[in-house]
Amino acid sequence: SATAIDVFQIGIAVYLVTVGQQLLASLIVLLVIPQITFQDMYFLRDPLKNDVKYQASAQPFLVIGMLVAGIAMGHAGI
């Protein structure tokens, strides 16, 4: 599940580059980096023990990334 989240966000960033939203695409990529870090630190090592820590640390970056993607698609007229 952690890989799917990362792959789809990177895919959205690639799509945004193709529609001319390079700045917002790079912002999404920068928001994925802390998610991957927290996935490695907490979720992948012991998901049952560290679920709350992972959600509290990585979830804000995911939500902000979704907001940035929505704004970028709105600017692109999609």
PDB file of C-alpha atoms in Angstrom:
ATOM      1  CA  SER A   1       0.000   0.000   0.000  1.00  0.00           C
ATOM      2  CA  ALA A   2       2.868   2.366   0.748  1.00  0.00           C
ATOM      3  CA  THR A   3       4.361   1.773  -2.688  1.00  0.00           C
ATOM      4  CA  ALA A   4       1.006   2.346  -4.391  1.00  0.00           C
ATOM      5  CA  ILE A   5       0.630   5.721  -2.688  1.00  0.00           C
ATOM      6  CA  ASP A   6       4.099   6.796  -3.829  1.00  0.00           C
ATOM      7  CA  VAL A   7       3.721   5.493  -7.375  1.00  0.00           C
ATOM      8  CA  PHE A   8       0.417   7.268  -7.933  1.00  0.00           C
ATOM      9  CA  GLN A   9       1.723  10.562  -6.589  1.00  0.00           C
ATOM     10  CA  ILE A  10       4.808  10.379  -8.807  1.00  0.00           C
ATOM     11  CA  GLY A  11       2.491   9.486 -11.703  1.00  0.00           C
ATOM     12  CA  ILE A  12       0.427  12.594 -11.025  1.00  0.00           C
ATOM     13  CA  ALA A  13       3.620  14.649 -10.971  1.00  0.00           C
ATOM     14  CA  VAL A  14       4.666  13.212 -14.343  1.00  0.00           C
ATOM     15  CA  TYR A  15       1.237  13.974 -15.761  1.00  0.00           C
ATOM     16  CA  LEU A  16       1.411  17.545 -14.472  1.00  0.00           C
ATOM     17  CA  VAL A  17       4.757  18.010 -16.206  1.00  0.00           C
ATOM     18  CA  THR A  18       3.174  16.916 -19.488  1.00  0.00           C
ATOM     19  CA  VAL A  19       0.393  19.515 -19.122  1.00  0.00           C
ATOM     20  CA  GLY A  20       2.825  22.320 -18.302  1.00  0.00           C
ATOM     21  CA  GLN A  21       2.602  22.480 -14.515  1.00  0.00           C
ATOM     22  CA  GLN A  22       6.288  21.861 -13.753  1.00  0.00           C
ATOM     23  CA  LEU A  23       6.445  23.937 -10.581  1.00  0.00           C
ATOM     24  CA  LEU A  24       3.508  22.205  -8.926  1.00  0.00           C
ATOM     25  CA  ALA A  25       4.731  18.812 -10.163  1.00  0.00           C
ATOM     26  CA  SER A  26       8.083  19.366  -8.493  1.00  0.00           C
ATOM     27  CA  LEU A  27       6.279  20.431  -5.316  1.00  0.00           C
ATOM     28  CA  ILE A  28       4.421  17.111  -5.311  1.00  0.00           C
ATOM     29  CA  VAL A  29       7.701  15.232  -5.741  1.00  0.00           C
ATOM     30  CA  LEU A  30       9.156  17.172  -2.811  1.00  0.00           C
ATOM     31  CA  LEU A  31       6.112  16.209  -0.728  1.00  0.00           C
ATOM     32  CA  VAL A  32       6.602  12.519  -1.573  1.00  0.00           C
ATOM     33  CA  ILE A  33      10.155  12.450  -0.178  1.00  0.00           C
ATOM     34  CA  PRO A  34       9.136  12.841   3.503  1.00  0.00           C
ATOM     35  CA  GLN A  35       6.386  10.272   3.000  1.00  0.00           C
ATOM     36  CA  ILE A  36       8.896   7.713   1.784  1.00  0.00           C
ATOM     37  CA  THR A  37      11.161   8.557   4.711  1.00  0.00           C
ATOM     38  CA  PHE A  38       8.366   8.063   7.249  1.00  0.00           C
ATOM     39  CA  GLN A  39       7.213   4.892   5.514  1.00  0.00           C
ATOM     40  CA  ASP A  40      10.692   3.473   5.995  1.00  0.00           C
ATOM     41  CA  MET A  41      11.063   4.741   9.562  1.00  0.00           C
ATOM     42  CA  TYR A  42       7.698   3.650  10.891  1.00  0.00           C
ATOM     43  CA  PHE A  43       5.321   1.782   8.629  1.00  0.00           C
ATOM     44  CA  LEU A  44       7.537  -0.762   6.896  1.00  0.00           C
ATOM     45  CA  ARG A  45       9.484  -1.759  10.005  1.00  0.00           C
ATOM     46  CA  ASP A  46       6.503  -2.527  12.266  1.00  0.00           C
ATOM     47  CA  PRO A  47       3.128  -1.460  10.859  1.00  0.00           C
ATOM     48  CA  LEU A  48       1.066  -2.573  13.853  1.00  0.00           C
ATOM     49  CA  LYS A  49       3.210  -0.845  16.440  1.00  0.00           C
ATOM     50  CA  ASN A  50       3.910   2.335  14.459  1.00  0.00           C
ATOM     51  CA  ASP A  51       0.618   2.895  12.647  1.00  0.00           C
ATOM     52  CA  VAL A  52      -0.329   6.012  14.596  1.00  0.00           C
ATOM     53  CA  LYS A  53       3.175   7.495  14.338  1.00  0.00           C
ATOM     54  CA  TYR A  54       3.179   6.881  10.593  1.00  0.00           C
ATOM     55  CA  GLN A  55      -0.258   8.411  10.080  1.00  0.00           C
ATOM     56  CA  ALA A  56       0.608  11.452  12.184  1.00  0.00           C
ATOM     57  CA  SER A  57       3.894  12.105  10.404  1.00  0.00           C
ATOM     58  CA  ALA A  58       3.251  11.144   6.766  1.00  0.00           C
ATOM     59  CA  GLN A  59      -0.452  11.922   6.329  1.00  0.00           C
ATOM     60  CA  PRO A  60      -0.085  15.733   6.262  1.00  0.00           C
ATOM     61  CA  PHE A  61       2.317  15.487   3.322  1.00  0.00           C
ATOM     62  CA  LEU A  62      -0.151  13.261   1.454  1.00  0.00           C
ATOM     63  CA  VAL A  63      -3.051  15.635   2.053  1.00  0.00           C
ATOM     64  CA  ILE A  64      -1.047  18.697   1.019  1.00  0.00           C
ATOM     65  CA  GLY A  65       0.094  16.802  -2.084  1.00  0.00           C
ATOM     66  CA  MET A  66      -3.525  16.056  -3.019  1.00  0.00           C
ATOM     67  CA  LEU A  67      -4.376  19.728  -2.549  1.00  0.00           C
ATOM     68  CA  VAL A  68      -1.459  20.790  -4.762  1.00  0.00           C
ATOM     69  CA  ALA A  69      -2.506  18.248  -7.422  1.00  0.00           C
ATOM     70  CA  GLY A  70      -6.072  19.570  -7.384  1.00  0.00           C
ATOM     71  CA  ILE A  71      -4.897  23.159  -7.699  1.00  0.00           C
ATOM     72  CA  ALA A  72      -2.532  22.229 -10.536  1.00  0.00           C
ATOM     73  CA  MET A  73      -5.237  20.402 -12.452  1.00  0.00           C
ATOM     74  CA  GLY A  74      -7.551  23.373 -11.960  1.00  0.00           C
ATOM     75  CA  HIS A  75      -4.906  25.724 -13.379  1.00  0.00           C
ATOM     76  CA  ALA A  76      -4.335  23.377 -16.295  1.00  0.00           C
ATOM     77  CA  GLY A  77      -8.059  23.390 -17.080  1.00  0.00           C
ATOM     78  CA  ILE A  78      -8.502  19.677 -16.480  1.00  0.00           C
TER      79      ILE A  78
END
